[in-house]
PDB file of C-alpha atoms in Angstrom:
ATOM      1  CA  MET A  63     -39.622  73.845-194.860  1.00 44.00           C
ATOM      2  CA  ASN A  64     -43.279  73.370-194.030  1.00 43.00           C
ATOM      3  CA  ASN A  65     -42.871  69.952-195.194  1.00 41.00           C
ATOM      4  CA  LYS A  66     -40.092  68.992-192.727  1.00 42.00           C
ATOM      5  CA  LEU A  67     -42.226  70.503-189.990  1.00 36.00           C
ATOM      6  CA  LEU A  68     -45.215  68.400-191.021  1.00 34.00           C
ATOM      7  CA  LEU A  69     -43.041  65.370-191.320  1.00 33.00           C
ATOM      8  CA  ALA A  70     -41.483  66.268-187.816  1.00 34.00           C
ATOM      9  CA  SER A  71     -45.014  66.628-186.284  1.00 36.00           C
ATOM     10  CA  THR A  72     -46.397  63.220-187.801  1.00 32.00           C
ATOM     11  CA  VAL A  73     -43.466  61.378-186.535  1.00 32.00           C
ATOM     12  CA  ALA A  74     -43.715  62.737-183.259  1.00 34.00           C
ATOM     13  CA  ALA A  75     -47.501  62.021-182.972  1.00 33.00           C
ATOM     14  CA  VAL A  76     -46.943  58.470-184.233  1.00 30.00           C
ATOM     15  CA  GLY A  77     -44.178  57.948-181.538  1.00 34.00           C
ATOM     16  CA  LEU A  78     -46.696  59.391-178.847  1.00 33.00           C
ATOM     17  CA  PHE A  79     -49.223  56.985-179.875  1.00 32.00           C
ATOM     18  CA  PHE A  80     -47.011  54.097-179.539  1.00 30.00           C
ATOM     19  CA  LEU A  81     -45.492  55.202-176.252  1.00 35.00           C
ATOM     20  CA  ALA A  82     -49.137  55.623-174.830  1.00 37.00           C
ATOM     21  CA  ALA A  83     -50.409  52.182-176.534  1.00 35.00           C
ATOM     22  CA  SER A  84     -47.014  50.539-175.321  1.00 35.00           C
ATOM     23  CA  PRO A  85     -48.063  46.994-173.196  1.00 39.00           C
ATOM     24  CA  ALA A  86     -45.324  48.124-170.695  1.00 39.00           C
ATOM     25  CA  ARG A  87     -47.534  51.202-170.259  1.00 39.00           C
ATOM     26  CA  ALA A  88     -50.854  49.822-170.205  1.00 47.00           C
ATOM     27  CA  ALA A  89     -52.595  49.653-167.004  1.00 74.00           C
ATOM     28  CA  ASP A  90     -55.457  47.803-165.754  1.00 85.00           C
ATOM     29  CA  ALA A  91     -56.683  48.776-162.224  1.00 92.00           C
ATOM     30  CA  SER A  92     -59.453  46.362-162.513  1.00 93.00           C
ATOM     31  CA  ALA A  93     -57.084  43.393-162.728  1.00 95.00           C
ATOM     32  CA  GLU A  94     -54.860  45.095-159.950  1.00 97.00           C
ATOM     33  CA  LEU A  95     -57.692  45.233-157.814  1.00 97.00           C
ATOM     34  CA  ALA A  96     -58.933  41.772-158.452  1.00 96.00           C
ATOM     35  CA  THR A  97     -55.549  40.274-157.792  1.00 97.00           C
ATOM     36  CA  ALA A  98     -55.242  42.346-154.636  1.00 98.00           C
ATOM     37  CA  THR A  99     -58.881  41.332-153.534  1.00 98.00           C
ATOM     38  CA  ALA A 100     -57.922  37.514-154.344  1.00 98.00           C
ATOM     39  CA  HIS A 101     -54.773  37.792-152.249  1.00 98.00           C
ATOM     40  CA  ALA A 102     -56.845  39.346-149.276  1.00 98.00           C
ATOM     41  CA  GLY A 103     -58.821  36.287-149.433  1.00 98.00           C
ATOM     42  CA  MET A 104     -55.951  33.994-149.477  1.00 98.00           C
ATOM     43  CA  ALA A 105     -54.662  35.814-146.272  1.00 98.00           C
ATOM     44  CA  ALA A 106     -58.089  35.156-144.639  1.00 98.00           C
ATOM     45  CA  ALA A 107     -57.983  31.485-145.456  1.00 98.00           C
ATOM     46  CA  ALA A 108     -54.155  30.994-144.651  1.00 98.00           C
ATOM     47  CA  GLY A 109     -53.207  28.342-142.101  1.00 97.00           C
ATOM     48  CA  ASP A 110     -50.491  30.270-140.295  1.00 98.00           C
ATOM     49  CA  LEU A 111     -49.769  33.752-139.458  1.00 98.00           C
ATOM     50  CA  LYS A 112     -46.776  33.952-141.888  1.00 98.00           C
ATOM     51  CA  MET A 113     -48.671  33.283-144.787  1.00 98.00           C
ATOM     52  CA  VAL A 114     -51.417  35.754-143.723  1.00 98.00           C
ATOM     53  CA  HIS A 115     -48.706  38.526-143.516  1.00 98.00           C
ATOM     54  CA  ALA A 116     -47.284  37.318-146.773  1.00 98.00           C
ATOM     55  CA  HIS A 117     -50.532  37.554-148.505  1.00 98.00           C
ATOM     56  CA  LEU A 118     -51.366  40.955-146.994  1.00 98.00           C
ATOM     57  CA  HIS A 119     -48.100  42.375-148.067  1.00 98.00           C
ATOM     58  CA  HIS A 120     -48.869  41.231-151.720  1.00 98.00           C
ATOM     59  CA  VAL A 121     -52.095  43.053-151.369  1.00 98.00           C
ATOM     60  CA  VAL A 122     -50.285  46.255-150.160  1.00 98.00           C
ATOM     61  CA  ASN A 123     -47.815  45.702-153.441  1.00 98.00           C
ATOM     62  CA  CYS A 124     -50.626  45.299-155.495  1.00 98.00           C
ATOM     63  CA  LEU A 125     -52.392  48.344-154.376  1.00 98.00           C
ATOM     64  CA  VAL A 126     -49.549  50.821-154.162  1.00 98.00           C
ATOM     65  CA  GLY A 127     -47.380  49.965-156.890  1.00 96.00           C
ATOM     66  CA  PRO A 128     -43.568  49.739-157.173  1.00 95.00           C
ATOM     67  CA  GLY A 129     -41.739  53.011-156.302  1.00 90.00           C
ATOM     68  CA  ALA A 130     -44.576  53.925-153.460  1.00 96.00           C
ATOM     69  CA  PRO A 131     -43.196  54.236-149.836  1.00 96.00           C
ATOM     70  CA  ASP A 132     -45.163  51.198-148.844  1.00 97.00           C
ATOM     71  CA  TYR A 133     -44.130  49.233-151.553  1.00 98.00           C
ATOM     72  CA  ASP A 134     -42.014  46.180-150.038  1.00 97.00           C
ATOM     73  CA  ALA A 135     -39.606  44.919-152.801  1.00 96.00           C
ATOM     74  CA  ALA A 136     -38.599  41.985-150.432  1.00 97.00           C
ATOM     75  CA  GLN A 137     -42.024  40.747-150.955  1.00 96.00           C
ATOM     76  CA  ALA A 138     -43.731  39.261-154.014  1.00 96.00           C
ATOM     77  CA  ASP A 139     -45.827  41.468-156.291  1.00 96.00           C
ATOM     78  CA  PRO A 140     -48.376  39.337-157.861  1.00 97.00           C
ATOM     79  CA  CYS A 141     -49.739  42.455-159.937  1.00 96.00           C
ATOM     80  CA  LYS A 142     -46.164  42.800-161.555  1.00 95.00           C
ATOM     81  CA  GLY A 143     -46.900  43.718-165.179  1.00 93.00           C
ATOM     82  CA  GLN A 144     -50.415  44.760-164.700  1.00 94.00           C
ATOM     83  CA  GLY A 145     -49.489  48.429-164.376  1.00 94.00           C
ATOM     84  CA  MET A 146     -48.291  50.762-161.648  1.00 95.00           C
ATOM     85  CA  GLY A 147     -50.651  49.636-158.706  1.00 96.00           C
ATOM     86  CA  ALA A 148     -54.282  49.851-158.321  1.00 96.00           C
ATOM     87  CA  ILE A 149     -54.373  53.094-156.462  1.00 96.00           C
ATOM     88  CA  PRO A 150     -51.968  55.059-159.047  1.00 96.00           C
ATOM     89  CA  ASP A 151     -53.793  53.433-161.944  1.00 95.00           C
ATOM     90  CA  SER A 152     -57.440  53.958-160.609  1.00 94.00           C
ATOM     91  CA  MET A 153     -59.922  57.086-161.152  1.00 93.00           C
ATOM     92  CA  ALA A 154     -59.497  59.597-158.526  1.00 92.00           C
ATOM     93  CA  ASP A 155     -62.779  58.665-156.736  1.00 93.00           C
ATOM     94  CA  LYS A 156     -61.543  55.251-155.827  1.00 94.00           C
ATOM     95  CA  ARG A 157     -58.296  56.343-154.561  1.00 95.00           C
ATOM     96  CA  THR A 158     -59.260  57.308-151.006  1.00 95.00           C
ATOM     97  CA  ALA A 159     -60.964  54.057-150.496  1.00 96.00           C
ATOM     98  CA  LEU A 160     -57.928  52.086-151.957  1.00 97.00           C
ATOM     99  CA  GLY A 161     -55.722  54.093-149.419  1.00 96.00           C
ATOM    100  CA  ALA A 162     -57.890  53.102-146.464  1.00 97.00           C
ATOM    101  CA  ALA A 163     -57.559  49.262-147.746  1.00 98.00           C
ATOM    102  CA  VAL A 164     -53.658  49.949-147.484  1.00 98.00           C
ATOM    103  CA  GLY A 165     -54.015  50.907-143.875  1.00 97.00           C
ATOM    104  CA  VAL A 166     -56.231  47.762-143.105  1.00 98.00           C
ATOM    105  CA  ALA A 167     -53.531  45.820-144.765  1.00 98.00           C
ATOM    106  CA  LYS A 168     -50.674  47.251-142.851  1.00 98.00           C
ATOM    107  CA  GLN A 169     -52.829  46.649-139.509  1.00 98.00           C
ATOM    108  CA  GLY A 170     -53.170  43.043-140.273  1.00 98.00           C
ATOM    109  CA  ILE A 171     -49.402  42.790-141.104  1.00 98.00           C
ATOM    110  CA  ALA A 172     -48.518  44.245-137.704  1.00 98.00           C
ATOM    111  CA  GLN A 173     -50.844  41.879-135.771  1.00 98.00           C
ATOM    112  CA  GLU A 174     -48.966  39.101-133.966  1.00 98.00           C
ATOM    113  CA  ASP A 175     -52.397  37.306-133.049  1.00 98.00           C
ATOM    114  CA  ILE A 176     -53.391  35.181-136.273  1.00 98.00           C
ATOM    115  CA  VAL A 177     -57.318  35.437-135.484  1.00 98.00           C
ATOM    116  CA  LYS A 178     -56.868  39.334-135.521  1.00 98.00           C
ATOM    117  CA  ALA A 179     -54.925  39.156-138.346  1.00 98.00           C
ATOM    118  CA  LYS A 180     -57.291  37.154-140.320  1.00 98.00           C
ATOM    119  CA  GLU A 181     -60.111  39.334-139.383  1.00 98.00           C
ATOM    120  CA  ASP A 182     -58.361  42.131-140.726  1.00 98.00           C
ATOM    121  CA  ALA A 183     -57.901  40.225-144.014  1.00 98.00           C
ATOM    122  CA  THR A 184     -61.540  39.442-144.232  1.00 98.00           C
ATOM    123  CA  ALA A 185     -62.479  43.032-143.692  1.00 98.00           C
ATOM    124  CA  LEU A 186     -59.753  44.058-146.358  1.00 98.00           C
ATOM    125  CA  GLN A 187     -61.308  41.676-148.696  1.00 98.00           C
ATOM    126  CA  ALA A 188     -64.969  43.090-148.075  1.00 97.00           C
ATOM    127  CA  ALA A 189     -63.306  46.533-148.650  1.00 96.00           C
ATOM    128  CA  LEU A 190     -61.652  45.573-151.822  1.00 97.00           C
ATOM    129  CA  LYS A 191     -64.674  44.127-153.092  1.00 96.00           C
ATOM    130  CA  LYS A 192     -66.883  47.145-152.651  1.00 94.00           C
ATOM    131  CA  ALA A 193     -64.041  49.379-154.181  1.00 92.00           C
ATOM    132  CA  SER A 194     -64.205  47.237-157.301  1.00 88.00           C
ATOM    133  CA  MET A 195     -68.036  48.152-157.728  1.00 84.00           C
TER     134      MET A 195
END
């Protein structure tokens, strides 16, 4: 009886190890944040409002991750496969700043003036760089 319990415990422990180490569950908040920062820069440098908005959507998707209320499945997710979003994958002390960054990105998405949208994208890129430190 004790051998069966020991075997069951060992199997369970090994299973948990592989589940936790699984690449599908591996998360890299720093990679997600770097991707989001790059897309904020792309938004700031974009030549038309449509591309500014598209890259800002990419930033939001990278930050919040799939399944979050602000995630827009109709937009590209350049962080797909990197984790569950920079916010949920980050340490608690970074989440407030990253949540504020989502607000800046959404503000830029709502802009109809390209100059203002690009200003928001530039501010967003700076905030994300600061958050990555």
